[in-house]
Amino acid sequence: MATEQPSEELKILILATLSGGYAGADSVGQLHADYATNTYILPVECPALFPKEFYLRTFKKGIDGIIIMYSGTDCPYKGGAERTAEIINETYPLMKERGMDTRRLRLVAICTVCTQPFLKEVTQMNNVLQEIGPVRQELSVSQD
Amino acid sequence: MPDKETSKLEPSQMKTDTEEPRIGVYTCYCGGNIGFVIDCERVADELGKLPNVVVTRTDMSMCSDVGQTMIEEDIREHGVNRVVIGACAPSLHEQTFRGTVSRAGLNPYFYHHVGIREQDSWVHSHDHEGATKKAIRLMSAGIAKARLLEPLEPIKLSAEKHALVIGGGVAGLRSAWDLSRRGLKVTLVEKSPFLGGHMAQLEKTFPSGEEAGGLLGPLIANVVSDPNITVHTYSEVTGVRGYVGDFHIQITQQSRGVDDTLGEAAMQACKTEVQDEFNYGLTNRKLVYKAYPGCYPSTPAVDWDHCPDGYLELEIDGRQIKLENQPKTFDINTGAVVVATGFQPYTPLKGEYGYLEHPEVLTLPQFIRLLTLIPEGKELQLNGHRVHNIGFVHCVGSRQIEGIHEAQEDGQVNNYCSRVCCTATLQAINELRQRYPDLNIVDIYEDIRTYGRGHEEYYAEASANQVLFMRFHGEEPAEVVRATDGDKSPLLIRVKDYLTWGEEIEVPVDMVVLAVGMMPTSIEDLIRLLKVSPGTDRFLLEVHPKLRPVETAVPGVVLAGTAQGPMNIKESIAAASAAASKVAVLLSRGKVELEPFVAHVDHELCTGSGECVEVCAYEDAISLKPVSMDGKEVEKALVTSANCVGCGVCVSACPNLAIDLQGWTLKQYDAMVDALVMDMSAIGVKHE
Ligand SMILES: Cc1cc2nc3c(=O)[nH]c(=O)nc-3n(C[C@H](O)[C@H](O)[C@H](O)COP(=O)(O)OP(=O)(O)OC[C@H]3O[C@@H](n4cnc5c(N)ncnc54)[C@H](O)[C@@H]3O)c2cc1C
């Protein structure tokens, strides 16, 4: 059954590690499990690459929700998971300062076969976005 | 099929590294896997309107010869200098298309792959319009990245045609032998004084019933007689420098304490005994000892762990002789490292199923040794008492549940399945039944996981031979308690048996055998030295469990056997051979090629602040070095490509945005995001 789509596309960017979330998304594909089409997955070796400003910029451009599907404690890169978590924690207050709901940014560990957790995260983020609406709304209010 | 043909260019005009991007976009139908859901023609049509796109094509199967030839022709004849392919998962065909692109004379990194099958058509099969629009967006993001692609060269390093294998169990031995047969020199380092690892402690092995010694002996003989392999027993790695192709490894070796001339006499003369770890403490051995009959080396060794002062005085033939440990340290140069440090059987906590509280409770490895210590035809006895009733308990130290099972020192429980214990237990049970037909045997399990070929037969045999099975639930583990005085058997196993719908049963037994799981050998020092990562289960982690199953994130360091997770002998050997193949492919040409996805510092922007060095977990991957700029000497960050794993931690740490990850730059990500949010109608893309 196709998942219901929001009328105006609220875009979810999924930054997925090649050793975790990206392969997990491929596993979801192999199951032919349906999820919403407003999800755009970009592969990344390790999300510790992205500074906090990247997330702020991305929201400003109109991405409504970002899910970082990293490999958590199974990250093959030493210190990568810890550093990612640090950066995300430092990003939350900056989002608040700009009037953004911090639920728009989520860090979750997804493994190569974590198909149900993948689907749950996508559904949850869509539910949150349905509730809080497009990011531009929040950003324009905070600028007023 | 829509072609946006361009006038022909001469090959000499194709200076791909500097010229304006001319992007070829290829959308694959993948039979109908993509094409039945996504309107590939529309995707091609719409993407053709994007700037820099000069050719857009579709094909039933882009990875076929026809598809690849089409791309090659576009590069050669139509001046395409960037390629974007929308097809199945990049993990399946990225390498294929890199080959296609480079065959046509284009830098192989001028290509970007977008997965529109697993991540689009297969998951949106009920929404053709949504899937098509998503493909357009994803591929336009790919095109945006392609505009910013830089030519990259694989990192080429000269490599020692030599591998170091750490661990002399069956996995390490097999890796060493395979490596030698592929023409490499090998050094094998074994921490204990003798080769063989845990396999040497087994007797009959499942699934073939062959004697472990009969399989291990010839392997050891092959290794130690091989002129390409140098074996150092009683040795450990104590230092690691360098990188793939050129590691400098420091090895520290304990003295054996005796040589062949003195060995036997020293064993005779030594009076001090300690628990024999080979028999898991069931027997004692001398301080000067051989691990097992027929062991390699055959020269005994002194157990320095039990000689706190580092020497042992013995009286041999009326002479006082002082045996001293004089460890020696030496360096070797190697191209790659195979980590085969193996496992340790789980040691139950005191009181766990009565362990260490009741002497009648043994672990399965102990029980296997006990069977070898009882001569054929003699009755089964423990501590002088004949055993009539015996109970086995599965999943001890495996599949543990937080809150139900007591955590270990590190606060963790072992929630994984150890995989070999079910079949190993049933094998021991069947052997027991053969030797002692009158014995009452109860097997208490959570699940029977006899998963391999020929393993289930062990369960079938036990079932057919009056072995009584009971089944508990993980949340309600069985209990082992002392029986009340007057009972015939000293212990009771209390179990809520779900084969009888939760009946609470007390089983009187004379002996309990705990089928303990596997834990990795504790190798904290080695983990620190090699910079490899353990998983949450503490076993060493591979880069990808399916696609790169024996490689670690550290180039040139691979895994073999149970250091990586519970495995039986067959699986350990398969992993060992896979590790050897990986290393052989890597080193056999005397040079190593690494993916160029490593950090790159822009020295114009770098102020030498050093944050990058602080956050980097890899030794010598990035460091501050004096660089001459505008006639002045200034400190700048320098990347040693061979040591950089490409995690990008330094990229986000740089306050000046001076660092980027080649092939995955922040600018490229920003461009991809821009494409995902772009108002497509502004450039003429249809929006229904
Ligand atoms: C009770 C039991 C019964 C089993 N029965 C069977 C069976 O019937 N059939 C079957 O297929 N499998 C069986 N197995 C599994 C089998 O034992 C393993 O698959 C096999 O022994 C694994 O070999 P390995 O080389 O990976 O590890 P190990 O045998 O543990 O070898 C690792 C070696 O590395 C050395 N080492 C450790 N740390 C260092 C260091 N830092 N430096 C240098 N050296 C180091 C160790 O001393 C050891 O010699 C059984 C396992 C158990 C526990």
PDB file of C-alpha atoms in Angstrom, chain B residues 169-171 173 196-203 205 210-217 219 278 280 292 343 369 569-570 573:
ATOM      1  CA  GLY B 169      45.161 -20.725  15.631  1.00  0.00           C
ATOM      2  CA  VAL B 170      43.614 -22.496  12.673  1.00  0.00           C
ATOM      3  CA  ALA B 171      42.619 -19.178  11.041  1.00  0.00           C
ATOM      4  CA  LEU B 173      47.808 -20.815  10.213  1.00  0.00           C
ATOM      5  CA  GLY B 196      47.215 -24.436  17.273  1.00  0.00           C
ATOM      6  CA  GLY B 197      44.870 -22.197  19.277  1.00  0.00           C
ATOM      7  CA  HIS B 198      41.604 -23.631  20.522  1.00  0.00           C
ATOM      8  CA  MET B 199      41.307 -26.232  17.811  1.00  0.00           C
ATOM      9  CA  ALA B 200      44.165 -28.106  19.445  1.00  0.00           C
ATOM     10  CA  GLN B 201      41.918 -28.576  22.497  1.00  0.00           C
ATOM     11  CA  LEU B 202      39.165 -30.298  20.523  1.00  0.00           C
ATOM     12  CA  GLU B 203      38.879 -34.000  19.805  1.00  0.00           C
ATOM     13  CA  THR B 205      34.948 -32.115  15.330  1.00  0.00           C
ATOM     14  CA  GLU B 210      37.249 -35.985  12.101  1.00  0.00           C
ATOM     15  CA  GLU B 211      39.800 -35.644  14.898  1.00  0.00           C
ATOM     16  CA  ALA B 212      40.909 -32.037  15.333  1.00  0.00           C
ATOM     17  CA  GLY B 213      44.538 -33.112  15.669  1.00  0.00           C
ATOM     18  CA  GLY B 214      44.366 -35.020  12.384  1.00  0.00           C
ATOM     19  CA  LEU B 215      43.345 -31.818  10.607  1.00  0.00           C
ATOM     20  CA  LEU B 216      45.476 -29.352  12.520  1.00  0.00           C
ATOM     21  CA  GLY B 217      48.720 -31.377  12.574  1.00  0.00           C
ATOM     22  CA  LEU B 219      48.411 -27.663   8.601  1.00  0.00           C
ATOM     23  CA  PHE B 278      44.921 -26.690  28.022  1.00  0.00           C
ATOM     24  CA  TYR B 280      40.771 -25.684  31.430  1.00  0.00           C
ATOM     25  CA  TYR B 292      49.909 -31.008  24.391  1.00  0.00           C
ATOM     26  CA  PHE B 343      38.258 -16.138  20.796  1.00  0.00           C
ATOM     27  CA  ARG B 369      38.715 -32.180  27.781  1.00  0.00           C
ATOM     28  CA  ILE B 569      36.367 -24.237  11.843  1.00  0.00           C
ATOM     29  CA  LYS B 570      35.010 -24.285   8.305  1.00  0.00           C
ATOM     30  CA  ILE B 573      39.158 -21.257   7.373  1.00  0.00           C
TER      31      ILE B 573
END
